[in-house]
Amino acid sequence: MAESMSLLSGAGSCPCWRVMLTLEEKNLQGYRHKLISFEKNEHKSQEVLELNPRGQVPVFKYGDIVLNQSAAACLYLENQFKSQGTKLIPDDPAKQAMMYQRMIEGLGLTEKLNWVVHYEFLVPEGERHEAAQQRHRDALTTELKLWEGYFENVAEGSYLAGPFSLADVVGFPNAAYAFHFGLSPERYPKMAKYYNLLKDRPSIKATWPPKYLESGQGLKDF
C-alpha cells in the first residue's frame, strides 16, 4: 500500500510536515520520499512541475492520484484509511466541527508566520517596504493572541479539538515553526504548553524536520 505512495517535500515546510504526520499517524510508513531544496530552487524543477504546475511542494502521489495541497492530502488519507492507525476526524459532531474550524484556521496562521519569517524571500528586493513588513508583524501578533486563547484548555490527550486530530496535524507544525524561529514561550505560554505536550509524540519525533535542530531567527521580538 505505502509502496504505491510518494512524497516530494521541502525541508522545514509546515505543509509538507502535515502530510508526513498524517502518513505516520495512519501507519503508512515505507512510502517513497524525496526532499527537495528551496535554496536550489528545486521546487521549480521539471520533476515537480510535471506533477504540480504551481511549482510548489508537497506533492503527494498514490497510484494515479496526485494531491498538491496539504490539507487536501491529509483529508484524503484520513478518509481513504479511516480504519487504520489514528482516527484523525472525530465522530462527535461538536468536536468534528471544532476540528475543521481549527484545521482551516491553522492554514491562515502558517501564512502569517511565513510573511514575517520569510518576507525577504517572498518579496523581490525592489518591492520591499518596512511599512509592509510592519503590517505583517502586526497581523501575526493579532493572530497569535487569538491562538493563545485557543490553547487555553489543552491538556494531555485533549488538544485543539479533543484527542489528536487533523487540527493538530496543522497546529503542531505551526507551533514548532514559530518557536524554532524565535517566538517567545514566555510571551505565549499556552502555545508553549501545547508544544511541550506533543513534541515527544512518536509520529512527531519520527517526522521532525532536521532543519529545526538548527537555531532560527525571524520572530525574536514576538
PDB file of C-alpha atoms in Angstrom:
ATOM      1  CA  MET A   1       0.000   0.000   0.000  1.00  0.00           C
ATOM      2  CA  ALA A   2       2.502   2.628   1.155  1.00  0.00           C
ATOM      3  CA  GLU A   3       4.929   1.431  -1.514  1.00  0.00           C
ATOM      4  CA  SER A   4       2.477   2.874  -4.072  1.00  0.00           C
ATOM      5  CA  MET A   5       2.822   6.305  -2.464  1.00  0.00           C
ATOM      6  CA  SER A   6       5.429   9.004  -2.964  1.00  0.00           C
ATOM      7  CA  LEU A   7       6.031  12.432  -1.481  1.00  0.00           C
ATOM      8  CA  LEU A   8       8.106  15.355  -2.685  1.00  0.00           C
ATOM      9  CA  SER A   9       8.698  17.714   0.212  1.00  0.00           C
ATOM     10  CA  GLY A  10      10.847  20.644   1.292  1.00  0.00           C
ATOM     11  CA  ALA A  11      12.940  20.903   4.453  1.00  0.00           C
ATOM     12  CA  GLY A  12      11.150  22.642   7.313  1.00  0.00           C
ATOM     13  CA  SER A  13       7.930  23.229   5.344  1.00  0.00           C
ATOM     14  CA  CYS A  14       4.818  23.145   7.546  1.00  0.00           C
ATOM     15  CA  PRO A  15       2.570  21.966   4.663  1.00  0.00           C
ATOM     16  CA  CYS A  16       4.959  19.092   3.924  1.00  0.00           C
ATOM     17  CA  TRP A  17       5.199  18.173   7.600  1.00  0.00           C
ATOM     18  CA  ARG A  18       1.387  17.925   7.782  1.00  0.00           C
ATOM     19  CA  VAL A  19       1.328  15.243   5.096  1.00  0.00           C
ATOM     20  CA  MET A  20       4.214  13.349   6.686  1.00  0.00           C
ATOM     21  CA  LEU A  21       2.477  13.438  10.074  1.00  0.00           C
ATOM     22  CA  THR A  22      -0.748  12.115   8.577  1.00  0.00           C
ATOM     23  CA  LEU A  23       1.054   9.288   6.809  1.00  0.00           C
ATOM     24  CA  GLU A  24       2.792   8.384  10.069  1.00  0.00           C
ATOM     25  CA  GLU A  25      -0.417   8.503  12.128  1.00  0.00           C
ATOM     26  CA  LYS A  26      -2.192   6.285   9.567  1.00  0.00           C
ATOM     27  CA  ASN A  27       0.639   3.704   9.748  1.00  0.00           C
ATOM     28  CA  LEU A  28       1.622   4.329   6.130  1.00  0.00           C
ATOM     29  CA  GLN A  29       5.372   4.209   6.576  1.00  0.00           C
ATOM     30  CA  GLY A  30       7.506   2.985   3.681  1.00  0.00           C
ATOM     31  CA  TYR A  31       6.377   5.484   1.034  1.00  0.00           C
ATOM     32  CA  ARG A  32       8.962   6.911  -1.323  1.00  0.00           C
ATOM     33  CA  HIS A  33      10.127  10.275  -0.040  1.00  0.00           C
ATOM     34  CA  LYS A  34      12.323  12.821  -1.784  1.00  0.00           C
ATOM     35  CA  LEU A  35      13.483  16.008  -0.091  1.00  0.00           C
ATOM     36  CA  ILE A  36      13.944  18.969  -2.418  1.00  0.00           C
ATOM     37  CA  SER A  37      15.961  22.136  -1.745  1.00  0.00           C
ATOM     38  CA  PHE A  38      14.210  25.502  -1.765  1.00  0.00           C
ATOM     39  CA  GLU A  39      17.613  27.196  -1.755  1.00  0.00           C
ATOM     40  CA  LYS A  40      18.483  25.449  -5.041  1.00  0.00           C
ATOM     41  CA  ASN A  41      15.046  26.303  -6.481  1.00  0.00           C
ATOM     42  CA  GLU A  42      14.265  22.601  -6.881  1.00  0.00           C
ATOM     43  CA  HIS A  43      10.558  23.233  -6.279  1.00  0.00           C
ATOM     44  CA  LYS A  44      10.579  24.752  -9.791  1.00  0.00           C
ATOM     45  CA  SER A  45      12.272  21.692 -11.292  1.00  0.00           C
ATOM     46  CA  GLN A  46      10.713  19.711 -14.134  1.00  0.00           C
ATOM     47  CA  GLU A  47      10.134  16.813 -11.733  1.00  0.00           C
ATOM     48  CA  VAL A  48       7.881  18.966  -9.561  1.00  0.00           C
ATOM     49  CA  LEU A  49       6.262  20.954 -12.383  1.00  0.00           C
ATOM     50  CA  GLU A  50       5.150  17.773 -14.150  1.00  0.00           C
ATOM     51  CA  LEU A  51       3.034  16.923 -11.119  1.00  0.00           C
ATOM     52  CA  ASN A  52       2.256  20.417  -9.850  1.00  0.00           C
ATOM     53  CA  PRO A  53       2.302  23.265 -12.385  1.00  0.00           C
ATOM     54  CA  ARG A  54       2.335  25.728  -9.472  1.00  0.00           C
ATOM     55  CA  GLY A  55       5.886  24.618  -8.683  1.00  0.00           C
ATOM     56  CA  GLN A  56       5.159  24.017  -5.013  1.00  0.00           C
ATOM     57  CA  VAL A  57       5.505  21.191  -2.521  1.00  0.00           C
ATOM     58  CA  PRO A  58       4.214  18.965  -1.030  1.00  0.00           C
ATOM     59  CA  VAL A  59       3.425  16.761  -3.991  1.00  0.00           C
ATOM     60  CA  PHE A  60       1.739  13.562  -2.805  1.00  0.00           C
ATOM     61  CA  LYS A  61       1.110  10.740  -5.257  1.00  0.00           C
ATOM     62  CA  TYR A  62      -0.793   7.497  -4.665  1.00  0.00           C
ATOM     63  CA  GLY A  63      -1.059   5.402  -7.806  1.00  0.00           C
ATOM     64  CA  ASP A  64      -2.538   7.761 -10.395  1.00  0.00           C
ATOM     65  CA  ILE A  65      -3.862  10.206  -7.778  1.00  0.00           C
ATOM     66  CA  VAL A  66      -1.863  13.407  -7.271  1.00  0.00           C
ATOM     67  CA  LEU A  67      -2.577  15.881  -4.479  1.00  0.00           C
ATOM     68  CA  ASN A  68      -0.624  19.134  -4.253  1.00  0.00           C
ATOM     69  CA  GLN A  69      -2.491  20.840  -1.415  1.00  0.00           C
ATOM     70  CA  SER A  70      -1.518  19.650   2.051  1.00  0.00           C
ATOM     71  CA  ALA A  71      -4.956  19.874   3.683  1.00  0.00           C
ATOM     72  CA  ALA A  72      -6.495  18.011   0.740  1.00  0.00           C
ATOM     73  CA  ALA A  73      -3.860  15.266   1.043  1.00  0.00           C
ATOM     74  CA  CYS A  74      -4.435  14.939   4.800  1.00  0.00           C
ATOM     75  CA  LEU A  75      -8.215  14.752   4.414  1.00  0.00           C
ATOM     76  CA  TYR A  76      -7.882  12.250   1.571  1.00  0.00           C
ATOM     77  CA  LEU A  77      -5.593   9.985   3.606  1.00  0.00           C
ATOM     78  CA  GLU A  78      -7.855  10.069   6.662  1.00  0.00           C
ATOM     79  CA  ASN A  79     -10.953   9.257   4.592  1.00  0.00           C
ATOM     80  CA  GLN A  80      -9.215   6.616   2.477  1.00  0.00           C
ATOM     81  CA  PHE A  81      -7.745   4.823   5.507  1.00  0.00           C
ATOM     82  CA  LYS A  82     -10.374   5.504   8.198  1.00  0.00           C
ATOM     83  CA  SER A  83      -9.950   2.180   9.976  1.00  0.00           C
ATOM     84  CA  GLN A  84      -6.157   2.307  10.009  1.00  0.00           C
ATOM     85  CA  GLY A  85      -3.937   3.966  12.605  1.00  0.00           C
ATOM     86  CA  THR A  86      -5.103   7.055  14.488  1.00  0.00           C
ATOM     87  CA  LYS A  87      -8.623   8.354  13.894  1.00  0.00           C
ATOM     88  CA  LEU A  88      -7.964  11.950  12.854  1.00  0.00           C
ATOM     89  CA  ILE A  89     -11.540  13.181  12.350  1.00  0.00           C
ATOM     90  CA  PRO A  90     -13.716  12.860  15.497  1.00  0.00           C
ATOM     91  CA  ASP A  91     -17.173  11.273  15.294  1.00  0.00           C
ATOM     92  CA  ASP A  92     -18.683  13.646  17.834  1.00  0.00           C
ATOM     93  CA  PRO A  93     -20.359  16.463  15.834  1.00  0.00           C
ATOM     94  CA  ALA A  94     -19.176  19.275  18.117  1.00  0.00           C
ATOM     95  CA  LYS A  95     -15.574  18.028  18.185  1.00  0.00           C
ATOM     96  CA  GLN A  96     -15.676  17.423  14.442  1.00  0.00           C
ATOM     97  CA  ALA A  97     -16.857  20.984  13.847  1.00  0.00           C
ATOM     98  CA  MET A  98     -14.090  22.314  16.088  1.00  0.00           C
ATOM     99  CA  MET A  99     -11.519  20.121  14.319  1.00  0.00           C
ATOM    100  CA  TYR A 100     -12.436  21.548  10.904  1.00  0.00           C
ATOM    101  CA  GLN A 101     -12.508  25.092  12.309  1.00  0.00           C
ATOM    102  CA  ARG A 102      -9.047  24.902  13.887  1.00  0.00           C
ATOM    103  CA  MET A 103      -7.595  22.973  10.961  1.00  0.00           C
ATOM    104  CA  ILE A 104      -8.604  25.623   8.431  1.00  0.00           C
ATOM    105  CA  GLU A 105      -7.674  28.495  10.757  1.00  0.00           C
ATOM    106  CA  GLY A 106      -4.265  26.880  11.156  1.00  0.00           C
ATOM    107  CA  LEU A 107      -3.612  27.257   7.438  1.00  0.00           C
ATOM    108  CA  GLY A 108      -4.005  31.018   7.861  1.00  0.00           C
ATOM    109  CA  LEU A 109      -1.589  31.089  10.784  1.00  0.00           C
ATOM    110  CA  THR A 110       1.047  29.358   8.649  1.00  0.00           C
ATOM    111  CA  GLU A 111       0.650  32.052   6.008  1.00  0.00           C
ATOM    112  CA  LYS A 112       1.018  34.868   8.543  1.00  0.00           C
ATOM    113  CA  LEU A 113       4.113  33.222  10.035  1.00  0.00           C
ATOM    114  CA  ASN A 114       5.646  32.882   6.572  1.00  0.00           C
ATOM    115  CA  TRP A 115       5.105  36.542   5.738  1.00  0.00           C
ATOM    116  CA  VAL A 116       7.077  37.630   8.783  1.00  0.00           C
ATOM    117  CA  VAL A 117       9.799  34.964   8.764  1.00  0.00           C
ATOM    118  CA  HIS A 118      10.387  34.885   5.012  1.00  0.00           C
ATOM    119  CA  TYR A 119       9.416  38.399   3.881  1.00  0.00           C
ATOM    120  CA  GLU A 120      12.716  38.840   2.029  1.00  0.00           C
ATOM    121  CA  PHE A 121      12.215  35.506   0.277  1.00  0.00           C
ATOM    122  CA  LEU A 122       8.592  36.207  -0.674  1.00  0.00           C
ATOM    123  CA  VAL A 123       9.035  39.799  -1.911  1.00  0.00           C
ATOM    124  CA  PRO A 124      11.554  40.931  -4.574  1.00  0.00           C
ATOM    125  CA  GLU A 125      14.185  43.301  -3.191  1.00  0.00           C
ATOM    126  CA  GLY A 126      12.933  46.398  -5.008  1.00  0.00           C
ATOM    127  CA  GLU A 127       9.380  45.891  -3.720  1.00  0.00           C
ATOM    128  CA  ARG A 128      10.156  45.527  -0.018  1.00  0.00           C
ATOM    129  CA  HIS A 129       8.945  48.207   2.378  1.00  0.00           C
ATOM    130  CA  GLU A 130       9.379  48.494   6.108  1.00  0.00           C
ATOM    131  CA  ALA A 131       5.755  49.595   6.488  1.00  0.00           C
ATOM    132  CA  ALA A 132       4.543  46.460   4.718  1.00  0.00           C
ATOM    133  CA  GLN A 133       6.690  44.254   6.917  1.00  0.00           C
ATOM    134  CA  GLN A 134       5.287  46.015   9.988  1.00  0.00           C
ATOM    135  CA  ARG A 135       1.731  45.329   8.786  1.00  0.00           C
ATOM    136  CA  HIS A 136       2.601  41.638   8.505  1.00  0.00           C
ATOM    137  CA  ARG A 137       4.085  41.675  12.003  1.00  0.00           C
ATOM    138  CA  ASP A 138       1.003  43.398  13.431  1.00  0.00           C
ATOM    139  CA  ALA A 139      -1.281  40.877  11.715  1.00  0.00           C
ATOM    140  CA  LEU A 140       0.754  37.998  13.113  1.00  0.00           C
ATOM    141  CA  THR A 141       0.658  39.439  16.643  1.00  0.00           C
ATOM    142  CA  THR A 142      -3.139  39.660  16.449  1.00  0.00           C
ATOM    143  CA  GLU A 143      -3.333  36.090  15.160  1.00  0.00           C
ATOM    144  CA  LEU A 144      -1.014  34.707  17.840  1.00  0.00           C
ATOM    145  CA  LYS A 145      -3.108  36.308  20.579  1.00  0.00           C
ATOM    146  CA  LEU A 146      -6.168  34.503  19.181  1.00  0.00           C
ATOM    147  CA  TRP A 147      -4.341  31.192  19.236  1.00  0.00           C
ATOM    148  CA  GLU A 148      -3.178  31.765  22.792  1.00  0.00           C
ATOM    149  CA  GLY A 149      -6.885  31.723  23.662  1.00  0.00           C
ATOM    150  CA  TYR A 150      -7.475  28.572  21.615  1.00  0.00           C
ATOM    151  CA  PHE A 151      -4.777  26.789  23.653  1.00  0.00           C
ATOM    152  CA  GLU A 152      -6.373  27.806  26.954  1.00  0.00           C
ATOM    153  CA  ASN A 153      -7.641  24.359  27.947  1.00  0.00           C
ATOM    154  CA  VAL A 154      -5.166  21.985  26.287  1.00  0.00           C
ATOM    155  CA  ALA A 155      -4.027  19.046  28.398  1.00  0.00           C
ATOM    156  CA  GLU A 156      -2.527  15.601  27.866  1.00  0.00           C
ATOM    157  CA  GLY A 157      -4.856  13.789  25.451  1.00  0.00           C
ATOM    158  CA  SER A 158      -7.043  16.855  24.837  1.00  0.00           C
ATOM    159  CA  TYR A 159      -5.596  19.203  22.266  1.00  0.00           C
ATOM    160  CA  LEU A 160      -7.116  21.579  19.708  1.00  0.00           C
ATOM    161  CA  ALA A 161     -10.291  19.510  19.224  1.00  0.00           C
ATOM    162  CA  GLY A 162     -10.043  16.745  21.810  1.00  0.00           C
ATOM    163  CA  PRO A 163      -7.775  13.749  21.068  1.00  0.00           C
ATOM    164  CA  PHE A 164      -5.038  14.220  18.453  1.00  0.00           C
ATOM    165  CA  SER A 165      -6.713  15.089  15.157  1.00  0.00           C
ATOM    166  CA  LEU A 166      -6.165  16.856  11.849  1.00  0.00           C
ATOM    167  CA  ALA A 167      -6.429  20.134  13.788  1.00  0.00           C
ATOM    168  CA  ASP A 168      -3.154  19.151  15.481  1.00  0.00           C
ATOM    169  CA  VAL A 169      -1.641  17.856  12.243  1.00  0.00           C
ATOM    170  CA  VAL A 170      -1.855  21.507  11.150  1.00  0.00           C
ATOM    171  CA  GLY A 171      -1.492  23.128  14.567  1.00  0.00           C
ATOM    172  CA  PHE A 172       1.616  21.454  15.920  1.00  0.00           C
ATOM    173  CA  PRO A 173       3.885  22.224  12.931  1.00  0.00           C
ATOM    174  CA  ASN A 174       2.809  25.869  13.258  1.00  0.00           C
ATOM    175  CA  ALA A 175       3.827  25.920  16.937  1.00  0.00           C
ATOM    176  CA  ALA A 176       7.148  24.177  16.253  1.00  0.00           C
ATOM    177  CA  TYR A 177       7.835  26.524  13.318  1.00  0.00           C
ATOM    178  CA  ALA A 178       7.105  29.592  15.437  1.00  0.00           C
ATOM    179  CA  PHE A 179       9.316  28.537  18.351  1.00  0.00           C
ATOM    180  CA  HIS A 180      12.096  27.426  16.003  1.00  0.00           C
ATOM    181  CA  PHE A 181      12.186  30.929  14.532  1.00  0.00           C
ATOM    182  CA  GLY A 182      12.332  32.610  17.918  1.00  0.00           C
ATOM    183  CA  LEU A 183       8.772  33.082  19.212  1.00  0.00           C
ATOM    184  CA  SER A 184       8.905  33.780  22.958  1.00  0.00           C
ATOM    185  CA  PRO A 185       7.489  30.886  25.040  1.00  0.00           C
ATOM    186  CA  GLU A 186       7.258  33.294  27.962  1.00  0.00           C
ATOM    187  CA  ARG A 187       5.007  35.609  25.957  1.00  0.00           C
ATOM    188  CA  TYR A 188       2.924  32.720  24.621  1.00  0.00           C
ATOM    189  CA  PRO A 189       2.913  30.201  27.498  1.00  0.00           C
ATOM    190  CA  LYS A 190      -0.252  28.374  26.413  1.00  0.00           C
ATOM    191  CA  MET A 191       1.158  27.675  22.958  1.00  0.00           C
ATOM    192  CA  ALA A 192       4.375  26.563  24.657  1.00  0.00           C
ATOM    193  CA  LYS A 193       2.386  24.167  26.862  1.00  0.00           C
ATOM    194  CA  TYR A 194       0.693  22.715  23.764  1.00  0.00           C
ATOM    195  CA  TYR A 195       4.070  22.353  22.058  1.00  0.00           C
ATOM    196  CA  ASN A 196       5.580  20.575  25.058  1.00  0.00           C
ATOM    197  CA  LEU A 197       2.606  18.229  25.404  1.00  0.00           C
ATOM    198  CA  LEU A 198       3.019  16.971  21.845  1.00  0.00           C
ATOM    199  CA  LYS A 199       6.687  17.310  20.905  1.00  0.00           C
ATOM    200  CA  ASP A 200       7.530  13.762  22.015  1.00  0.00           C
ATOM    201  CA  ARG A 201       4.600  12.097  20.250  1.00  0.00           C
ATOM    202  CA  PRO A 202       6.075   9.224  18.169  1.00  0.00           C
ATOM    203  CA  SER A 203       4.738  10.498  14.822  1.00  0.00           C
ATOM    204  CA  ILE A 204       6.114  13.973  15.509  1.00  0.00           C
ATOM    205  CA  LYS A 205       9.539  12.708  16.554  1.00  0.00           C
ATOM    206  CA  ALA A 206       9.681  10.406  13.508  1.00  0.00           C
ATOM    207  CA  THR A 207       8.986  13.265  11.095  1.00  0.00           C
ATOM    208  CA  TRP A 208      10.796  16.116  12.896  1.00  0.00           C
ATOM    209  CA  PRO A 209      12.477  18.357  10.274  1.00  0.00           C
ATOM    210  CA  PRO A 210      16.286  18.117  10.666  1.00  0.00           C
ATOM    211  CA  LYS A 211      16.363  21.830   9.809  1.00  0.00           C
ATOM    212  CA  TYR A 212      14.606  22.548  13.110  1.00  0.00           C
ATOM    213  CA  LEU A 213      17.600  21.206  15.024  1.00  0.00           C
ATOM    214  CA  GLU A 214      19.382  24.400  13.984  1.00  0.00           C
ATOM    215  CA  SER A 215      18.610  27.769  15.553  1.00  0.00           C
ATOM    216  CA  GLY A 216      16.365  30.056  13.532  1.00  0.00           C
ATOM    217  CA  GLN A 217      15.590  33.761  13.670  1.00  0.00           C
ATOM    218  CA  GLY A 218      12.721  35.863  12.455  1.00  0.00           C
ATOM    219  CA  LEU A 219      10.339  36.117  15.417  1.00  0.00           C
ATOM    220  CA  LYS A 220      12.827  37.197  18.080  1.00  0.00           C
ATOM    221  CA  ASP A 221      10.769  40.277  19.020  1.00  0.00           C
ATOM    222  CA  PHE A 222       7.487  38.387  19.446  1.00  0.00           C
TER     223      PHE A 222
END
